[in-house]
mmCIF file of C-alpha atoms and ligand atoms in Angstrom:
data_model
loop_
_atom_site.group_PDB
_atom_site.id
_atom_site.type_symbol
_atom_site.label_atom_id
_atom_site.label_comp_id
_atom_site.label_asym_id
_atom_site.label_seq_id
_atom_site.Cartn_x
_atom_site.Cartn_y
_atom_site.Cartn_z
ATOM 1 C CA MET A 58 93.233 137.138 71.564
ATOM 2 C CA LYS A 59 91.961 133.807 70.323
ATOM 3 C CA GLN A 60 88.526 133.069 72.297
ATOM 4 C CA LEU A 61 88.023 129.709 74.402
ATOM 5 C CA VAL A 62 84.676 129.390 75.275
ATOM 6 C CA ILE A 63 84.654 126.530 78.585
ATOM 7 C CA ALA A 64 81.400 124.662 78.005
ATOM 8 C CA THR A 65 80.535 123.713 81.675
ATOM 9 C CA HIS A 66 78.576 125.271 83.866
ATOM 10 C CA ASN A 67 80.436 124.188 86.874
ATOM 11 C CA PRO A 68 82.416 126.397 88.880
ATOM 12 C CA GLY A 69 85.132 123.920 89.764
ATOM 13 C CA LYS A 70 85.980 122.698 86.888
ATOM 14 C CA LEU A 71 85.876 126.393 85.269
ATOM 15 C CA ARG A 72 88.746 127.482 87.803
ATOM 16 C CA GLU A 73 91.111 124.530 87.224
ATOM 17 C CA PHE A 74 90.358 125.269 83.221
ATOM 18 C CA LEU A 75 91.364 128.796 83.553
ATOM 19 C CA SER A 76 94.452 128.124 86.433
ATOM 20 C CA LEU A 77 95.525 125.549 83.399
ATOM 21 C CA LEU A 78 94.514 127.269 80.623
ATOM 22 C CA ALA A 79 95.422 130.712 82.114
ATOM 23 C CA PRO A 80 99.320 130.352 80.295
ATOM 24 C CA GLN A 81 98.379 129.752 76.954
ATOM 25 C CA GLY A 82 97.117 133.562 76.213
ATOM 26 C CA PHE A 83 92.748 133.130 75.190
ATOM 27 C CA GLY A 84 90.555 134.795 75.984
ATOM 28 C CA VAL A 85 88.427 132.227 77.875
ATOM 29 C CA THR A 86 85.090 132.315 78.419
ATOM 30 C CA SER A 87 81.986 129.660 79.808
ATOM 31 C CA SER A 88 78.966 128.433 78.888
ATOM 32 C CA GLY A 89 77.634 129.429 81.934
ATOM 33 C CA GLU A 90 78.671 133.005 81.827
ATOM 34 C CA LEU A 91 76.898 133.437 78.064
ATOM 35 C CA GLY A 92 73.679 131.717 79.311
ATOM 36 C CA LEU A 93 73.740 128.550 76.877
ATOM 37 C CA PRO A 94 71.910 126.212 77.565
ATOM 38 C CA GLU A 95 73.135 122.681 79.381
ATOM 39 C CA PRO A 96 73.029 119.437 76.573
ATOM 40 C CA ASP A 97 71.353 116.201 77.495
ATOM 41 C CA GLU A 98 73.971 114.391 78.403
ATOM 42 C CA ALA A 99 72.729 111.609 76.587
ATOM 43 C CA ALA A 100 76.219 108.787 75.891
ATOM 44 C CA ASP A 101 76.863 106.285 78.859
ATOM 45 C CA THR A 102 80.540 107.246 78.038
ATOM 46 C CA PHE A 103 83.107 109.854 78.557
ATOM 47 C CA PRO A 104 84.638 110.861 75.502
ATOM 48 C CA GLY A 105 80.965 110.582 73.929
ATOM 49 C CA ASN A 106 79.467 113.555 76.370
ATOM 50 C CA ALA A 107 82.215 115.994 76.341
ATOM 51 C CA ARG A 108 81.640 115.825 72.658
ATOM 52 C CA ILE A 109 77.794 116.219 72.666
ATOM 53 C CA LYS A 110 78.970 119.607 75.354
ATOM 54 C CA ALA A 111 81.272 120.677 73.006
ATOM 55 C CA LEU A 112 79.689 120.996 70.417
ATOM 56 C CA ALA A 113 76.617 122.691 71.468
ATOM 57 C CA ALA A 114 78.730 125.594 73.494
ATOM 58 C CA ALA A 115 80.387 125.945 70.024
ATOM 59 C CA GLN A 116 77.440 125.867 67.732
ATOM 60 C CA ALA A 117 75.792 128.745 70.136
ATOM 61 C CA SER A 118 78.838 130.904 70.489
ATOM 62 C CA GLY A 119 80.228 130.672 67.083
ATOM 63 C CA LEU A 120 83.727 129.514 68.808
ATOM 64 C CA PRO A 121 86.063 126.940 69.516
ATOM 65 C CA ALA A 122 84.335 125.378 73.235
ATOM 66 C CA LEU A 123 86.553 122.614 74.728
ATOM 67 C CA ALA A 124 84.297 120.583 76.935
ATOM 68 C CA ASP A 125 85.154 118.096 79.854
ATOM 69 C CA ASP A 126 83.516 115.434 80.799
ATOM 70 C CA SER A 127 84.657 113.660 84.026
ATOM 71 C CA GLY A 128 83.619 111.271 87.069
ATOM 72 C CA LEU A 129 85.191 108.718 89.625
ATOM 73 C CA SER A 130 85.321 105.453 88.948
ATOM 74 C CA VAL A 131 85.084 102.886 92.131
ATOM 75 C CA ALA A 132 86.730 99.081 91.761
ATOM 76 C CA ALA A 133 84.635 97.913 94.556
ATOM 77 C CA LEU A 134 81.202 99.393 92.803
ATOM 78 C CA GLY A 135 82.458 97.658 89.324
ATOM 79 C CA GLY A 136 83.988 101.143 87.723
ATOM 80 C CA GLY A 137 80.882 102.918 88.551
ATOM 81 C CA PRO A 138 79.669 105.432 89.318
ATOM 82 C CA GLY A 139 82.089 106.654 86.600
ATOM 83 C CA VAL A 140 80.357 108.710 83.445
ATOM 84 C CA PHE A 141 77.293 108.909 86.177
ATOM 85 C CA SER A 142 79.337 110.013 88.884
ATOM 86 C CA ALA A 143 77.221 113.909 88.867
ATOM 87 C CA ARG A 144 74.329 111.660 89.269
ATOM 88 C CA TYR A 145 75.005 109.329 92.171
ATOM 89 C CA ALA A 146 75.490 112.045 93.645
ATOM 90 C CA ALA A 147 72.462 113.958 92.407
ATOM 91 C CA GLY A 148 73.916 116.863 94.656
ATOM 92 C CA ASP A 149 73.965 115.344 98.270
ATOM 93 C CA TYR A 150 77.735 114.430 98.650
ATOM 94 C CA PRO A 151 78.535 112.966 102.082
ATOM 95 C CA SER A 152 75.642 110.529 101.908
ATOM 96 C CA ALA A 153 77.801 109.780 98.403
ATOM 97 C CA PHE A 154 80.709 109.474 100.442
ATOM 98 C CA ALA A 155 79.318 107.447 102.629
ATOM 99 C CA ARG A 156 77.916 104.590 100.085
ATOM 100 C CA ILE A 157 81.553 104.939 98.108
ATOM 101 C CA ILE A 158 83.051 103.740 101.296
ATOM 102 C CA GLU A 159 81.008 101.220 102.760
ATOM 103 C CA ALA A 160 81.384 99.269 99.076
ATOM 104 C CA ALA A 161 85.157 99.588 99.047
ATOM 105 C CA ARG A 162 85.360 98.670 102.918
ATOM 106 C CA GLY A 163 82.966 95.272 101.706
ATOM 107 C CA ALA A 164 84.394 94.344 98.912
ATOM 108 C CA ASP A 165 88.228 95.580 101.009
ATOM 109 C CA ASP A 166 88.927 97.025 98.036
ATOM 110 C CA TRP A 167 90.132 100.369 97.777
ATOM 111 C CA ARG A 168 91.091 101.047 94.555
ATOM 112 C CA ALA A 169 89.087 104.050 92.488
ATOM 113 C CA TRP A 170 90.560 105.967 89.188
ATOM 114 C CA PHE A 171 89.128 109.426 88.184
ATOM 115 C CA THR A 172 88.493 110.193 84.107
ATOM 116 C CA CYS A 173 88.693 113.900 81.935
ATOM 117 C CA ALA A 174 87.157 112.974 78.519
ATOM 118 C CA LEU A 175 88.063 116.481 76.786
ATOM 119 C CA CYS A 176 87.166 117.515 73.708
ATOM 120 C CA LEU A 177 87.881 120.779 71.801
ATOM 121 C CA ALA A 178 84.720 121.387 69.510
ATOM 122 C CA ARG A 179 84.672 124.132 66.516
ATOM 123 C CA PRO A 180 82.088 125.592 65.097
ATOM 124 C CA ASP A 181 82.490 124.004 61.642
ATOM 125 C CA GLY A 182 81.738 120.570 63.706
ATOM 126 C CA SER A 183 85.493 118.795 63.865
ATOM 127 C CA THR A 184 86.412 117.484 67.443
ATOM 128 C CA ALA A 185 89.547 116.425 69.241
ATOM 129 C CA THR A 186 89.406 113.977 72.120
ATOM 130 C CA TYR A 187 91.649 113.645 74.670
ATOM 131 C CA ILE A 188 91.589 111.678 77.561
ATOM 132 C CA GLY A 189 93.446 111.524 81.349
ATOM 133 C CA GLN A 190 93.269 109.063 84.194
ATOM 134 C CA ALA A 191 94.412 109.374 87.566
ATOM 135 C CA TYR A 192 94.822 106.599 89.810
ATOM 136 C CA GLY A 193 94.260 106.081 93.107
ATOM 137 C CA ARG A 194 91.911 105.119 96.420
ATOM 138 C CA ILE A 195 89.700 105.674 98.326
ATOM 139 C CA ALA A 196 89.664 106.763 102.142
ATOM 140 C CA PRO A 197 88.217 105.791 104.399
ATOM 141 C CA ALA A 198 86.874 108.756 105.725
ATOM 142 C CA PRO A 199 86.027 112.631 103.749
ATOM 143 C CA HIS A 200 88.962 114.762 104.323
ATOM 144 C CA GLY A 201 89.237 118.345 103.210
ATOM 145 C CA ALA A 202 87.180 120.844 102.774
ATOM 146 C CA GLY A 203 88.898 122.533 98.981
ATOM 147 C CA GLY A 204 87.760 120.962 95.516
ATOM 148 C CA PHE A 205 85.056 120.103 94.314
ATOM 149 C CA GLY A 206 82.160 116.512 94.305
ATOM 150 C CA TYR A 207 84.535 113.594 94.995
ATOM 151 C CA ASP A 208 87.861 115.517 96.072
ATOM 152 C CA PRO A 209 87.213 114.687 99.800
ATOM 153 C CA VAL A 210 87.388 111.072 99.272
ATOM 154 C CA PHE A 211 90.421 110.344 96.482
ATOM 155 C CA ILE A 212 93.522 109.775 97.860
ATOM 156 C CA PRO A 213 95.937 110.087 94.939
ATOM 157 C CA ASP A 214 98.843 107.258 94.115
ATOM 158 C CA GLY A 215 101.815 108.674 95.162
ATOM 159 C CA TYR A 216 100.512 110.275 98.504
ATOM 160 C CA GLU A 217 98.296 110.427 101.571
ATOM 161 C CA GLN A 218 95.887 112.821 101.669
ATOM 162 C CA SER A 219 92.785 113.523 99.588
ATOM 163 C CA TYR A 220 92.656 115.751 96.499
ATOM 164 C CA ALA A 221 90.751 117.834 98.564
ATOM 165 C CA GLU A 222 93.234 118.357 101.278
ATOM 166 C CA LEU A 223 95.775 118.864 98.875
ATOM 167 C CA GLY A 224 94.755 121.714 97.420
ATOM 168 C CA PRO A 225 94.853 123.472 93.277
ATOM 169 C CA ALA A 226 98.407 123.465 94.036
ATOM 170 C CA VAL A 227 99.659 119.169 93.986
ATOM 171 C CA LYS A 228 95.672 119.026 91.992
ATOM 172 C CA ASP A 229 96.488 120.973 88.949
ATOM 173 C CA LYS A 230 100.196 119.258 88.933
ATOM 174 C CA ILE A 231 98.462 115.017 89.260
ATOM 175 C CA SER A 232 95.047 115.403 87.810
ATOM 176 C CA HIS A 233 93.308 113.648 85.294
ATOM 177 C CA ARG A 234 91.991 117.143 84.274
ATOM 178 C CA ALA A 235 95.580 118.113 84.598
ATOM 179 C CA GLN A 236 96.695 115.324 81.980
ATOM 180 C CA ALA A 237 94.026 115.850 79.514
ATOM 181 C CA ILE A 238 94.913 119.565 79.358
ATOM 182 C CA ALA A 239 98.612 118.486 78.685
ATOM 183 C CA GLN A 240 98.124 116.769 76.065
ATOM 184 C CA LEU A 241 95.762 119.583 74.456
ATOM 185 C CA LYS A 242 97.829 122.164 75.264
ATOM 186 C CA ALA A 243 100.609 120.449 73.095
ATOM 187 C CA VAL A 244 97.516 121.023 70.520
ATOM 188 C CA LEU A 245 96.753 124.542 71.062
ATOM 189 C CA LYS A 246 100.470 125.740 70.692
ATOM 190 C CA GLY A 247 100.956 124.290 66.838
HETATM 191 P P1 LIG B 1541 79.826 116.149 84.323
HETATM 192 O O1 LIG B 1541 79.999 117.089 84.702
HETATM 193 O O2 LIG B 1541 79.021 115.293 83.813
HETATM 194 O O3 LIG B 1541 81.558 115.604 83.775
HETATM 195 O O4 LIG B 1541 80.107 115.252 85.787
HETATM 196 C C1 LIG B 1541 81.057 115.159 86.344
HETATM 197 C C2 LIG B 1541 81.195 114.853 88.162
HETATM 198 O O5 LIG B 1541 82.301 113.938 88.401
HETATM 199 C C3 LIG B 1541 81.264 115.986 88.934
HETATM 200 O O6 LIG B 1541 80.321 116.501 89.021
HETATM 201 C C4 LIG B 1541 81.570 115.070 89.957
HETATM 202 O O7 LIG B 1541 81.149 114.807 90.814
HETATM 203 C C5 LIG B 1541 82.495 114.573 89.459
HETATM 204 N N1 LIG B 1541 84.189 114.803 88.887
HETATM 205 C C6 LIG B 1541 84.311 115.230 87.912
HETATM 206 N N2 LIG B 1541 85.782 115.250 88.219
HETATM 207 C C7 LIG B 1541 86.016 115.389 89.826
HETATM 208 C C8 LIG B 1541 86.804 115.914 90.116
HETATM 209 O O8 LIG B 1541 88.350 116.429 89.956
HETATM 210 N N3 LIG B 1541 87.232 115.711 91.769
HETATM 211 C C9 LIG B 1541 85.868 115.650 92.286
HETATM 212 N N4 LIG B 1541 84.992 115.427 91.465
HETATM 213 C C10 LIG B 1541 84.897 115.297 89.920
#
């Protein structure tokens, strides 16, 4: 069986990757399970950081590695927090939700979008990057307990409920991560 390392220590992302990659016939492990260190996300773009994480895991494990760098962009915050989404929350998501909702209300602009840059790296240093985006709006109050991160405050276009309320059956079909993985799957099949 082909082996793939998912270069993440984030259990929410890992669950989505396992579900999205399950039908591909890969033996999957994660950099968390392997005890690999988390590299510094020193780039200021999603693809730049995905590449850093994927290359670090591929070189440390000797296996192909897949990393994602992702985040929420809010129109009322000029596209932020974007690549700084994890740092903007600093572990306190209720506070981050309140700041985002206040900004959207203040600007009367609720548009938001998630971006996922996915990088597949091989131990020889070669990389390929895929980008998925999902557009929607900020919810006027957080709703739902599913998912992770900003899921309770993001309502994707075409729906009336947040990612957290819609749950994996819907999110895994439409999300930024699902869209990037769909591009990758076409390549992995080859
Ligand atoms: P990263 O691990 O440095 O890429 O940080 C990504 C951060 O963006 C996560 O910790 C979440 O705060 C946020 N994020 C990325 N993808 C999602 C998602 O699918 N739902 C909710 N929040 C997300």
